[in-house]
Short mmCIF file of C-alpha atoms in Angstrom, two decimals:
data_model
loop_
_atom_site.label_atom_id
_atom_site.label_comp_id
_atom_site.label_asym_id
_atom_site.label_seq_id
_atom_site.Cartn_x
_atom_site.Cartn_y
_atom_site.Cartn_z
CA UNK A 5 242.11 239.68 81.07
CA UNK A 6 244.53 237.75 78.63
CA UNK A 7 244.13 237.90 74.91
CA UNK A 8 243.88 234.44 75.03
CA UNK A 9 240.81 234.46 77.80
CA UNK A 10 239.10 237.05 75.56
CA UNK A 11 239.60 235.03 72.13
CA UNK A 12 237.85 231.82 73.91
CA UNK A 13 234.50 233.89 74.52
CA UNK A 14 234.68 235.24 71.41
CA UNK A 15 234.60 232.55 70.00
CA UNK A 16 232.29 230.72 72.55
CA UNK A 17 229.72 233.40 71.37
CA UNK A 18 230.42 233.06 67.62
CA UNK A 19 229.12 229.53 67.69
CA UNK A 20 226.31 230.27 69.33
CA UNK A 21 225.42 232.98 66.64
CA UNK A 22 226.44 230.71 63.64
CA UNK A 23 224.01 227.92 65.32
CA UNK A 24 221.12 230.08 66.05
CA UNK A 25 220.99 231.70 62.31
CA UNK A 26 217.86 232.04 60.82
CA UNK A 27 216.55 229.34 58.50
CA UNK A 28 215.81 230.47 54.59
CA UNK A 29 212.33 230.81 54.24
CA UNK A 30 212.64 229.26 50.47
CA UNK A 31 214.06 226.30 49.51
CA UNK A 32 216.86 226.61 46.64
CA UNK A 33 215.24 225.98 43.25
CA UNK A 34 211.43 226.83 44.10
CA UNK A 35 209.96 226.34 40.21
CA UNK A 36 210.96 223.03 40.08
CA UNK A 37 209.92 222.62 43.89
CA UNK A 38 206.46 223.82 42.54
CA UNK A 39 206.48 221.92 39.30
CA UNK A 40 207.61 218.56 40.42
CA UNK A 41 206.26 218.34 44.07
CA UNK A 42 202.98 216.26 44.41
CA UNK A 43 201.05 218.29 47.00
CA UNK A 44 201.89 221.54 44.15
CA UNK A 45 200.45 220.12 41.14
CA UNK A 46 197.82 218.69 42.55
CA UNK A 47 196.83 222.29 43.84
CA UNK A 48 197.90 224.26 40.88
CA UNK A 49 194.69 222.81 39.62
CA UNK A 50 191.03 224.71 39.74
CA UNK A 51 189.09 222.55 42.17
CA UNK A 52 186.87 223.12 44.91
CA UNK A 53 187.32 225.28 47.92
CA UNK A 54 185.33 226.33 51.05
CA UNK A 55 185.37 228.48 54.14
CA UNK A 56 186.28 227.27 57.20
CA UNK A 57 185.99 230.02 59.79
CA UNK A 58 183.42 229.83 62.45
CA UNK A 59 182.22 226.12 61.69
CA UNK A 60 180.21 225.81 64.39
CA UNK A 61 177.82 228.67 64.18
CA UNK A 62 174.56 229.11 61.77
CA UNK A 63 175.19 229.92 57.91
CA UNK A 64 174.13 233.37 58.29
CA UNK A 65 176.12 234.56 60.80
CA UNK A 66 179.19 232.58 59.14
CA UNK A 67 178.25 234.31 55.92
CA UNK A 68 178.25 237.76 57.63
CA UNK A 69 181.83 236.79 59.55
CA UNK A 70 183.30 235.70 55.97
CA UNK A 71 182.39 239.26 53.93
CA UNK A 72 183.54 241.00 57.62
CA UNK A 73 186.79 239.12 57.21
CA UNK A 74 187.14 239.41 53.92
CA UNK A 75 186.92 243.28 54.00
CA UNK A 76 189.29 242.89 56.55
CA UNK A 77 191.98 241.19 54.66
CA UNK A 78 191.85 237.79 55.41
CA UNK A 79 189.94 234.34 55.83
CA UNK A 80 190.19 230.49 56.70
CA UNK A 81 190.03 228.94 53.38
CA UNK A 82 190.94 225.20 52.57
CA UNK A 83 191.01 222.72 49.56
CA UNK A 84 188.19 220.28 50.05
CA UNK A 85 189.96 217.56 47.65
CA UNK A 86 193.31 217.46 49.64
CA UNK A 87 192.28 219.21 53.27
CA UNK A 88 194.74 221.63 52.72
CA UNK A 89 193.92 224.64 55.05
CA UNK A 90 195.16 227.79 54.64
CA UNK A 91 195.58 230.98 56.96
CA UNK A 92 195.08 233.48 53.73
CA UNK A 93 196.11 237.06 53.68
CA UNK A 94 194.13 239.34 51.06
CA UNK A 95 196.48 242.39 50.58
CA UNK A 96 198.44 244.35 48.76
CA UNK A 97 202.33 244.71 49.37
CA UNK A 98 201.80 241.59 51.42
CA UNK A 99 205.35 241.57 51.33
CA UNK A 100 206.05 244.49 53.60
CA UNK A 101 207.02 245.39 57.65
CA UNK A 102 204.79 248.04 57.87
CA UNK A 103 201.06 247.37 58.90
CA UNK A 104 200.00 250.55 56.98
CA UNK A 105 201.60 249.26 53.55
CA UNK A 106 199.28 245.94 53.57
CA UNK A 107 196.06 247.05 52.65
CA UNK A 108 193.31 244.83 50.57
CA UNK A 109 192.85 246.76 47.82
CA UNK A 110 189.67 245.38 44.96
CA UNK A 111 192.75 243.66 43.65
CA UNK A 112 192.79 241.07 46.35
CA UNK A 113 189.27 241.60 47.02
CA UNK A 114 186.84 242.00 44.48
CA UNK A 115 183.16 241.80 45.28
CA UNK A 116 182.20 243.64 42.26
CA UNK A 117 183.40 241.34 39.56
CA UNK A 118 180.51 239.02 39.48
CA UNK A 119 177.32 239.17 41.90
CA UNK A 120 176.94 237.11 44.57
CA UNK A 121 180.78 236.23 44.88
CA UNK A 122 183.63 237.59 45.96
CA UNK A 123 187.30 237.11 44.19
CA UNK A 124 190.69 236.83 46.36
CA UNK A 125 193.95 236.93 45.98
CA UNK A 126 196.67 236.07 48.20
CA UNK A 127 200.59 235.71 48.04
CA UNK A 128 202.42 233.43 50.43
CA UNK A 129 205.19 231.34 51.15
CA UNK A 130 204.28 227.74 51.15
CA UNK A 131 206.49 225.05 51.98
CA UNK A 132 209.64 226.99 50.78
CA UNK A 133 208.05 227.75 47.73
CA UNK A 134 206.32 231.56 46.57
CA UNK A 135 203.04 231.39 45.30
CA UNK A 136 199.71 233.07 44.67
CA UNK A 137 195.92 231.96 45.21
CA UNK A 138 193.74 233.03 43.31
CA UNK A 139 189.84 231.55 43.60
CA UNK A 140 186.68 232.64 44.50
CA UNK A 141 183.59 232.25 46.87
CA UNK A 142 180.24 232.04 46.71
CA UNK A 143 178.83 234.77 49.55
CA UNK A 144 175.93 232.39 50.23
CA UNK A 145 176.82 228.52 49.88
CA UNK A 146 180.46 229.75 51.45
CA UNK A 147 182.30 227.78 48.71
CA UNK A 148 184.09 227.86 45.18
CA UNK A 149 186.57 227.43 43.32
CA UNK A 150 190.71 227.88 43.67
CA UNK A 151 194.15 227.19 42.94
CA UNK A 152 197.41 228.76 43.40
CA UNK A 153 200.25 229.77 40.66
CA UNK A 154 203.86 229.78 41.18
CA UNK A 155 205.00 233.53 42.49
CA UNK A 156 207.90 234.29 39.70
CA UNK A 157 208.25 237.64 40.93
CA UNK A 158 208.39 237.38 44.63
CA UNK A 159 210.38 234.20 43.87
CA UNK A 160 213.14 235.97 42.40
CA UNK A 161 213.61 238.52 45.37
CA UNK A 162 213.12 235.64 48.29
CA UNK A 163 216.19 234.14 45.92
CA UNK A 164 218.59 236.74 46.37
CA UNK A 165 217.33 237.40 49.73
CA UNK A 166 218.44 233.59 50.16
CA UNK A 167 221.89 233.68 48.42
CA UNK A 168 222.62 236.66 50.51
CA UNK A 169 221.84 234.91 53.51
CA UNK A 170 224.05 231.98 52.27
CA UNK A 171 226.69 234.16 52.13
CA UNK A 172 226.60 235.48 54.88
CA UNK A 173 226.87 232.80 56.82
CA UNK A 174 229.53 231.08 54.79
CA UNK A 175 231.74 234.49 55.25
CA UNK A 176 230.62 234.57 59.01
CA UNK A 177 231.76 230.71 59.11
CA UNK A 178 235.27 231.33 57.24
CA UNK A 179 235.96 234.53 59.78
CA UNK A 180 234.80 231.38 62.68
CA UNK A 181 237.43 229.54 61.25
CA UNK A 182 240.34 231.91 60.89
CA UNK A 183 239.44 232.74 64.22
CA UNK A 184 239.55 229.40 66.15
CA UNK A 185 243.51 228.46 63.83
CA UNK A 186 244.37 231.58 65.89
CA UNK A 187 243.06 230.30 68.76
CA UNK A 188 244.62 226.70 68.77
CA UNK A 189 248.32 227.95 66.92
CA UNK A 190 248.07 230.87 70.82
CA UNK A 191 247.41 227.18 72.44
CA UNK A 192 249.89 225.73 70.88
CA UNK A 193 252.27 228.48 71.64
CA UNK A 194 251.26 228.31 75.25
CA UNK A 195 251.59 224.85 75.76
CA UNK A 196 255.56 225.34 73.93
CA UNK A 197 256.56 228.15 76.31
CA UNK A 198 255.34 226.44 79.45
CA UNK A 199 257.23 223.35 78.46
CA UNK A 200 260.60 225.31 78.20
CA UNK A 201 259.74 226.97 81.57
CA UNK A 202 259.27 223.33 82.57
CA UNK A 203 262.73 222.11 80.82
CA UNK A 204 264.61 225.22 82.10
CA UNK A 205 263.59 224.43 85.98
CA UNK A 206 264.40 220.66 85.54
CA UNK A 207 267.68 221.52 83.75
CA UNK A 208 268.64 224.01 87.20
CA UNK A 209 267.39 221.30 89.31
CA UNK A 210 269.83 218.47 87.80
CA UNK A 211 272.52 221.41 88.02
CA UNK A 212 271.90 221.79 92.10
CA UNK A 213 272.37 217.87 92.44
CA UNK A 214 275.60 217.90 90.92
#
């Protein structure tokens, strides 16, 4: 197999690799994402929230499935003013691979703070942008009141997590490049020789004739 032959599917594969990169899962400048967009302010605001698991079956059983979930780590809870629904997670290192490490801890849920409610917690990524909810629910009407905060810590990581991904793909996009001059300067080498050979044999060809 030529060099040439094995520098085309090299690089055949390296666009395929550069195309199918991962998207960043923020967006570059996430506080002022957060502070600025509409949908963020409006729910960085206390206002009312509900449960929205199990809609269709009586109060009492919902009530039981929404203390069963919450113990569990997680619940259906949406914003009644905007019909915003979220998938929420209620657990600690929320952040991690392992199963074992997300746990919800009274941190995340709390049904001790005040009787007949129970206080969550749960970080995210929404729409680029780290945040936290924080609310609470009442255990028998199934509603309360929430909002969410912008996530300066996990922010921070997700940003270096995205410049390194950045630059990885700029450096993997350079090393495309350098690649594919080598690639057309071996064409254009090829094409050069095989027009000499092509000279050469016309040149012996006149030389026969005369």
């Amino acid at each position: 197999e030529s060099m040439l032959s094995v520098l085309t599917n090299t690089l055949s594969c390296e666009v395929g690799i550069i195309t199918q990169r991962k998207m960043p899962r923020v967006v570059p400048d996430q506080r002022s994402t957060f502070d600025n967009d509409e949908l963020f302010r409006r729910l960085s605001r206390e206002c009312e929230v509900k449960y929205t698991g199990f809609r269709d079956r009586p109060l009492e059983e919902r009530q039981l499935r929404f203390q069963t979930e919450c113990r569990e780590g997680h619940a259906d809870i949406a914003f009644v003013a905007t019909g915003t629904n979220l998938q929420l997670n209620f657990e600690s290192n929320a952040w991690s691979d392992k199963d074992e490490d997300r746990i919800p801890t009274r941190e995340y849920v709390d049904f001790e703070r005040e009787p007949g409610k129970v206080h969550l917690k749960s970080q995210f990524i929404m729409n680029g942008v780290c945040v936290i909810w924080r609310g609470w629910i009442d255990l028998h009407r199934l509603d309360g009141i929430g909002c969410i905060e912008f996530d300066s810590e996990r922010a921070e990581v997700e940003d270096q997590l995205y410049r390194q991904q950045i630059e990885q793909y700029n450096q993997r996009l350079r090393e495309f490049e350098e690649r594919h001059r080598q690639y057309q300067e071996q064409q254009e080498r090829r094409s050069h020789d095989e027009q000499e050979v092509i000279d050469a044999l016309l040149c012996i060809s006149e030389d026969r004739k005369s």
